[in-house]
Amino acid sequence: MIGLLQVALTSVRESQVDSSLASVIGNLSANLKTIDATELSRVDGTSQYFDLAGMPLVATNGVSTYFRAKWSEVDTATMDSLFDLPGGVNLRTWVVAIEYPAPQYSKSLRFLVGRRAW
């Protein structure tokens, strides 16, 4: 029974992190939608921080920080060659790396996110 307790606790912890990651991704998506198309370049190279529940933090005090999301813009030539996607000046694409747990950030989840700048 004691052996099963450890498995159950690990499963609960992993489930909490998965739920928090979904919240982080939702917050990142909502944030990207609020940025004016003329200011999309300001996202490149930035980092955002989130607590264990996946809620954004205004300042990183180190105590409540759990996730860090780092934005890196992908140039249109790379997108064209890798994915055969139509590029042009209107399509902006980033790799977003969500790293956790703070402070060592030993795990990461990476995904592509794109937005048209009309």
JSON list of C-alpha atoms in Angstrom, two decimals, residues 14-90:
[
{"chain": "A", "resi": 14, "resn": "GLU", "atom": "CA", "xyz": [2.20, 15.63, -12.72]},
{"chain": "A", "resi": 15, "resn": "SER", "atom": "CA", "xyz": [-1.49, 16.31, -13.28]},
{"chain": "A", "resi": 16, "resn": "GLN", "atom": "CA", "xyz": [-1.19, 19.65, -11.46]},
{"chain": "A", "resi": 17, "resn": "VAL", "atom": "CA", "xyz": [1.77, 20.65, -13.66]},
{"chain": "A", "resi": 18, "resn": "ASP", "atom": "CA", "xyz": [-0.14, 19.65, -16.81]},
{"chain": "A", "resi": 19, "resn": "SER", "atom": "CA", "xyz": [-3.11, 21.79, -15.76]},
{"chain": "A", "resi": 20, "resn": "SER", "atom": "CA", "xyz": [-0.80, 24.68, -14.97]},
{"chain": "A", "resi": 21, "resn": "LEU", "atom": "CA", "xyz": [0.90, 24.36, -18.36]},
{"chain": "A", "resi": 22, "resn": "ALA", "atom": "CA", "xyz": [-2.50, 24.60, -20.05]},
{"chain": "A", "resi": 23, "resn": "SER", "atom": "CA", "xyz": [-3.18, 27.78, -18.07]},
{"chain": "A", "resi": 24, "resn": "VAL", "atom": "CA", "xyz": [0.23, 29.23, -19.03]},
{"chain": "A", "resi": 25, "resn": "ILE", "atom": "CA", "xyz": [-0.42, 28.52, -22.71]},
{"chain": "A", "resi": 26, "resn": "GLY", "atom": "CA", "xyz": [-3.87, 30.12, -22.46]},
{"chain": "A", "resi": 27, "resn": "ASN", "atom": "CA", "xyz": [-2.39, 33.23, -20.84]},
{"chain": "A", "resi": 28, "resn": "LEU", "atom": "CA", "xyz": [0.35, 33.47, -23.49]},
{"chain": "A", "resi": 29, "resn": "SER", "atom": "CA", "xyz": [-2.20, 33.15, -26.27]},
{"chain": "A", "resi": 30, "resn": "ALA", "atom": "CA", "xyz": [-4.44, 35.81, -24.76]},
{"chain": "A", "resi": 31, "resn": "ASN", "atom": "CA", "xyz": [-1.45, 38.11, -24.31]},
{"chain": "A", "resi": 32, "resn": "LEU", "atom": "CA", "xyz": [-0.39, 37.69, -27.93]},
{"chain": "A", "resi": 33, "resn": "LYS", "atom": "CA", "xyz": [-3.89, 38.59, -29.14]},
{"chain": "A", "resi": 34, "resn": "THR", "atom": "CA", "xyz": [-3.83, 41.87, -27.22]},
{"chain": "A", "resi": 35, "resn": "ILE", "atom": "CA", "xyz": [-0.60, 43.13, -28.78]},
{"chain": "A", "resi": 36, "resn": "ASP", "atom": "CA", "xyz": [-1.09, 45.59, -31.61]},
{"chain": "A", "resi": 37, "resn": "ALA", "atom": "CA", "xyz": [0.21, 44.27, -34.95]},
{"chain": "A", "resi": 38, "resn": "THR", "atom": "CA", "xyz": [2.65, 47.18, -35.26]},
{"chain": "A", "resi": 39, "resn": "GLU", "atom": "CA", "xyz": [4.27, 46.20, -31.94]},
{"chain": "A", "resi": 40, "resn": "LEU", "atom": "CA", "xyz": [4.66, 42.45, -32.51]},
{"chain": "A", "resi": 41, "resn": "SER", "atom": "CA", "xyz": [8.45, 42.73, -32.70]},
{"chain": "A", "resi": 42, "resn": "ARG", "atom": "CA", "xyz": [8.58, 43.69, -29.01]},
{"chain": "A", "resi": 43, "resn": "VAL", "atom": "CA", "xyz": [7.69, 40.08, -28.08]},
{"chain": "A", "resi": 44, "resn": "ASP", "atom": "CA", "xyz": [10.91, 38.66, -29.53]},
{"chain": "A", "resi": 45, "resn": "GLY", "atom": "CA", "xyz": [13.54, 37.81, -26.91]},
{"chain": "A", "resi": 46, "resn": "THR", "atom": "CA", "xyz": [11.28, 38.48, -23.94]},
{"chain": "A", "resi": 47, "resn": "SER", "atom": "CA", "xyz": [10.46, 36.24, -21.01]},
{"chain": "A", "resi": 48, "resn": "GLN", "atom": "CA", "xyz": [7.29, 35.99, -18.96]},
{"chain": "A", "resi": 49, "resn": "TYR", "atom": "CA", "xyz": [6.98, 34.35, -15.56]},
{"chain": "A", "resi": 50, "resn": "PHE", "atom": "CA", "xyz": [4.13, 32.36, -14.01]},
{"chain": "A", "resi": 51, "resn": "ASP", "atom": "CA", "xyz": [3.35, 30.84, -10.64]},
{"chain": "A", "resi": 52, "resn": "LEU", "atom": "CA", "xyz": [2.59, 27.17, -9.93]},
{"chain": "A", "resi": 53, "resn": "ALA", "atom": "CA", "xyz": [-1.09, 27.71, -10.82]},
{"chain": "A", "resi": 54, "resn": "GLY", "atom": "CA", "xyz": [-0.10, 29.09, -14.24]},
{"chain": "A", "resi": 55, "resn": "MET", "atom": "CA", "xyz": [-1.06, 32.68, -13.45]},
{"chain": "A", "resi": 56, "resn": "PRO", "atom": "CA", "xyz": [1.17, 35.47, -14.79]},
{"chain": "A", "resi": 57, "resn": "LEU", "atom": "CA", "xyz": [3.50, 37.27, -12.41]},
{"chain": "A", "resi": 58, "resn": "VAL", "atom": "CA", "xyz": [4.24, 40.99, -12.74]},
{"chain": "A", "resi": 59, "resn": "ALA", "atom": "CA", "xyz": [7.65, 40.73, -11.11]},
{"chain": "A", "resi": 60, "resn": "THR", "atom": "CA", "xyz": [9.83, 37.72, -10.54]},
{"chain": "A", "resi": 61, "resn": "ASN", "atom": "CA", "xyz": [10.49, 37.53, -6.84]},
{"chain": "A", "resi": 62, "resn": "GLY", "atom": "CA", "xyz": [11.85, 33.99, -7.08]},
{"chain": "A", "resi": 63, "resn": "VAL", "atom": "CA", "xyz": [9.57, 32.63, -4.38]},
{"chain": "A", "resi": 64, "resn": "SER", "atom": "CA", "xyz": [6.36, 32.20, -6.34]},
{"chain": "A", "resi": 65, "resn": "THR", "atom": "CA", "xyz": [7.92, 31.79, -9.81]},
{"chain": "A", "resi": 66, "resn": "TYR", "atom": "CA", "xyz": [7.54, 28.30, -11.27]},
{"chain": "A", "resi": 67, "resn": "PHE", "atom": "CA", "xyz": [7.34, 28.69, -15.07]},
{"chain": "A", "resi": 68, "resn": "ARG", "atom": "CA", "xyz": [9.32, 30.89, -17.47]},
{"chain": "A", "resi": 69, "resn": "ALA", "atom": "CA", "xyz": [8.13, 31.40, -21.06]},
{"chain": "A", "resi": 70, "resn": "LYS", "atom": "CA", "xyz": [10.80, 32.61, -23.49]},
{"chain": "A", "resi": 71, "resn": "TRP", "atom": "CA", "xyz": [9.84, 34.00, -26.91]},
{"chain": "A", "resi": 72, "resn": "SER", "atom": "CA", "xyz": [12.17, 33.66, -29.92]},
{"chain": "A", "resi": 73, "resn": "GLU", "atom": "CA", "xyz": [11.01, 34.87, -33.32]},
{"chain": "A", "resi": 74, "resn": "VAL", "atom": "CA", "xyz": [11.53, 32.55, -36.29]},
{"chain": "A", "resi": 75, "resn": "ASP", "atom": "CA", "xyz": [12.49, 34.31, -39.49]},
{"chain": "A", "resi": 76, "resn": "THR", "atom": "CA", "xyz": [10.23, 33.83, -42.51]},
{"chain": "A", "resi": 77, "resn": "ALA", "atom": "CA", "xyz": [12.93, 32.09, -44.61]},
{"chain": "A", "resi": 78, "resn": "THR", "atom": "CA", "xyz": [13.26, 29.37, -41.96]},
{"chain": "A", "resi": 79, "resn": "MET", "atom": "CA", "xyz": [9.49, 28.91, -41.79]},
{"chain": "A", "resi": 80, "resn": "ASP", "atom": "CA", "xyz": [9.32, 28.66, -45.59]},
{"chain": "A", "resi": 81, "resn": "SER", "atom": "CA", "xyz": [12.08, 26.05, -45.74]},
{"chain": "A", "resi": 82, "resn": "LEU", "atom": "CA", "xyz": [10.96, 23.94, -42.77]},
{"chain": "A", "resi": 83, "resn": "PHE", "atom": "CA", "xyz": [7.21, 23.94, -43.15]},
{"chain": "A", "resi": 84, "resn": "ASP", "atom": "CA", "xyz": [6.59, 25.16, -46.69]},
{"chain": "A", "resi": 85, "resn": "LEU", "atom": "CA", "xyz": [4.36, 27.87, -45.28]},
{"chain": "A", "resi": 86, "resn": "PRO", "atom": "CA", "xyz": [3.62, 31.10, -47.07]},
{"chain": "A", "resi": 87, "resn": "GLY", "atom": "CA", "xyz": [5.87, 33.70, -45.50]},
{"chain": "A", "resi": 88, "resn": "GLY", "atom": "CA", "xyz": [5.82, 37.34, -46.36]},
{"chain": "A", "resi": 89, "resn": "VAL", "atom": "CA", "xyz": [5.90, 40.30, -44.05]},
{"chain": "A", "resi": 90, "resn": "ASN", "atom": "CA", "xyz": [2.48, 39.58, -42.57]}
]
